[in-house]
Structures are given as structure tokens and as C-alpha cells.
PDB file of C-alpha atoms in Angstrom:
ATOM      1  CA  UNK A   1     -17.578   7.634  -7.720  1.00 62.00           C
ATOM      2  CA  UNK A   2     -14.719   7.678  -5.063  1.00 70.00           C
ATOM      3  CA  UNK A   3     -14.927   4.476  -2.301  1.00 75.00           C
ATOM      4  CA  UNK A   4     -16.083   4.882   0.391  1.00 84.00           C
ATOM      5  CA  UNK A   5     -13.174   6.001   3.195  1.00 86.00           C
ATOM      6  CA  UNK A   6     -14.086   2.540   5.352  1.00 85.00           C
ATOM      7  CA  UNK A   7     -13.520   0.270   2.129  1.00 84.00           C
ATOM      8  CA  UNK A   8      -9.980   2.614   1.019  1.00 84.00           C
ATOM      9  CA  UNK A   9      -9.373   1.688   4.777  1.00 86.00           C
ATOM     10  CA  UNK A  10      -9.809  -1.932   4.825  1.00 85.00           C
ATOM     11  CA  UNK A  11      -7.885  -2.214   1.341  1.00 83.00           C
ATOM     12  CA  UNK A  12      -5.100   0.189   3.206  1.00 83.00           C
ATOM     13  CA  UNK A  13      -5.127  -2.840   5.948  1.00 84.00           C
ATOM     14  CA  UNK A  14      -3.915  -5.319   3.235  1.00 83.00           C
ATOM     15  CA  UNK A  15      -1.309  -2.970   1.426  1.00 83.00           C
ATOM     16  CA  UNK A  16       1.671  -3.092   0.677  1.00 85.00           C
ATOM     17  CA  UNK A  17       2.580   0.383   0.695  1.00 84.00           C
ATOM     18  CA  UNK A  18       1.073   3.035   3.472  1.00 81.00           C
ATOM     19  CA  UNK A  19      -0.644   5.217   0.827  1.00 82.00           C
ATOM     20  CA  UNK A  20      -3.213   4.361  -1.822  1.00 81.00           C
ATOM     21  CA  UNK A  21      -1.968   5.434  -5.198  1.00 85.00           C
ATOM     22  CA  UNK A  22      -2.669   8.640  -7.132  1.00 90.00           C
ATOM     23  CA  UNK A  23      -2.804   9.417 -10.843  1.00 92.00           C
ATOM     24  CA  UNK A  24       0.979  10.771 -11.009  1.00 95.00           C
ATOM     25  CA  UNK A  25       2.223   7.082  -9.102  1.00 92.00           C
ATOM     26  CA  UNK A  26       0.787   6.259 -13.016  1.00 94.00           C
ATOM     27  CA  UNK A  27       1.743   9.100 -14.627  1.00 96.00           C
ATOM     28  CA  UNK A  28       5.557   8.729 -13.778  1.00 96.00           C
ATOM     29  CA  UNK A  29       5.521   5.596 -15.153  1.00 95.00           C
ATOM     30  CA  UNK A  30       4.162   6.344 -18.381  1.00 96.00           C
ATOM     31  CA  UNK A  31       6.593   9.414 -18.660  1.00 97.00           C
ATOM     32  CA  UNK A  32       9.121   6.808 -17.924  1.00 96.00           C
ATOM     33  CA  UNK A  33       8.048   4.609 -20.954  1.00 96.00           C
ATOM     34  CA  UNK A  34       7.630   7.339 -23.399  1.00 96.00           C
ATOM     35  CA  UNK A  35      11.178   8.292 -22.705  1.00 97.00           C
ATOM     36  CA  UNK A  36      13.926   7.643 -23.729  1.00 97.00           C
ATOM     37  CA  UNK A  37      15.398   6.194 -20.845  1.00 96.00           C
ATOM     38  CA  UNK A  38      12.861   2.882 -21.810  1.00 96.00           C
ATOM     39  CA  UNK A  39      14.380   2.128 -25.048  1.00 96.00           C
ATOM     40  CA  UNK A  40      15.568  -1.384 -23.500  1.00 96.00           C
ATOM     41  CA  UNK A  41      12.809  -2.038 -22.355  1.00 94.00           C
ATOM     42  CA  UNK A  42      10.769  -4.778 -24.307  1.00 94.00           C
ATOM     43  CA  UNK A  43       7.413  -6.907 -24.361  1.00 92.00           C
ATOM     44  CA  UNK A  44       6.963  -5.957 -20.011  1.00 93.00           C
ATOM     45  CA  UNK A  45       4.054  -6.200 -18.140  1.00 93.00           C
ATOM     46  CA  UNK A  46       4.985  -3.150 -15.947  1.00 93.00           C
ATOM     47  CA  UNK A  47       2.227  -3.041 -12.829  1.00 90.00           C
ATOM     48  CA  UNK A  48       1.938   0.337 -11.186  1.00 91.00           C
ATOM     49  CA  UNK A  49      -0.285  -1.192  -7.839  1.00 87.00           C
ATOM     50  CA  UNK A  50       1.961  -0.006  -4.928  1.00 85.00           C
ATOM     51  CA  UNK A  51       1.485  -3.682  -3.837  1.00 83.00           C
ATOM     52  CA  UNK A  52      -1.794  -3.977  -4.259  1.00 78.00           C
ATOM     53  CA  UNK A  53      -1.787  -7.754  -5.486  1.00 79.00           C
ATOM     54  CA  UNK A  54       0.651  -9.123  -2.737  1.00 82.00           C
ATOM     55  CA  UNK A  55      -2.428  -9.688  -0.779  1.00 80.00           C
ATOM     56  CA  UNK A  56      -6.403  -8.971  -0.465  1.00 80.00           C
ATOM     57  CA  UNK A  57      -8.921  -8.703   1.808  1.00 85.00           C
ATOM     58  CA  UNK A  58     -11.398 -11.344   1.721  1.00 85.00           C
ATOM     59  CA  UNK A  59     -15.244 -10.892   2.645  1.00 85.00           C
ATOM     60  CA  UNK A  60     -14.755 -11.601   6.204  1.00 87.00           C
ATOM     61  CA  UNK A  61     -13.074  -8.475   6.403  1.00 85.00           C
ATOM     62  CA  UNK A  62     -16.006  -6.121   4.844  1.00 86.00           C
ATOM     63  CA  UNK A  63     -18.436  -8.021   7.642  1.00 87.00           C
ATOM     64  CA  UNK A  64     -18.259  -4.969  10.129  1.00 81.00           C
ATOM     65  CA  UNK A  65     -18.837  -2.322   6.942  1.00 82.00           C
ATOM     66  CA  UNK A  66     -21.630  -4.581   5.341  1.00 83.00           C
ATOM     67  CA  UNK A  67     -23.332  -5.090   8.761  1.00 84.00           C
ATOM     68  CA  UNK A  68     -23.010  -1.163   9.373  1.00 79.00           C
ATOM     69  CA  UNK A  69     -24.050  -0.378   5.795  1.00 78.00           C
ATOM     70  CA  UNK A  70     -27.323  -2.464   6.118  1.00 82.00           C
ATOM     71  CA  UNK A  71     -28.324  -0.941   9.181  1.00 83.00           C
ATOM     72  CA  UNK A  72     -28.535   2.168   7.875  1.00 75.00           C
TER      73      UNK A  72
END
């Protein structure tokens, strides 16, 4: 089930990129890796997130959707 566009919104607040990502932003890197262009590459933790993990949104910042969600 998708999220709900207020929830993408507040995550969108906190992100590091202006876009959330889509399945080719993951794709590309696995064509990458399966390529031989990778052959160097060894034993990485490669983390396609667009910046997702710099920062997060705590639960302060869902207040207004919870408080909206509950009244309805």
C-alpha cells in the first residue's frame, strides 16, 4: 500500500534530495553492479536512499497528520 501523500510529504521535509526515489534510482544501481564496470568493486555496502538517512523526522512532526487522522 502506497503512503499516504501527507507522510511522503513530511519525509520529503527531511530529505536530502527533492524527489522521493523510484524503482529505476535502484535499478541503475544494480545494472551498475552486474556490470562490468563494478569489477573493482569489493565487500561495499552501497545505499541507494537519495539521503534518506542524513536525517528523520521525529514524532513531533506527524502531530498535525495524527491529530487530523484521528479526527476523522
Amino acid at each position: 500500500m502506497p503512503l499516504h501523500q501527507a507522510v511522503l510529504d513530511i519525509f520529503g521535509e527531511f530529505n536530502a534530495l527533492p524527489y522521493h526515489g523510484e524503482a529505476d534510482d535502484i535499478g541503475y544501481t544494480v545494472l551498475f553492479l552486474a556490470s562490468g564496470e563494478s569489477k573493482f568493486i569489493t565487500g561495499q555496502t552501497i545505499q541507494v536512499e537519495g539521503g534518506h538517512h542524513i536525517a528523520n523526522p521525529s514524532i513531533s512532526d506527524f502531530n498535525d497528520y495524527v491529530t487530523k487522522a484521528k479526527s476523522n
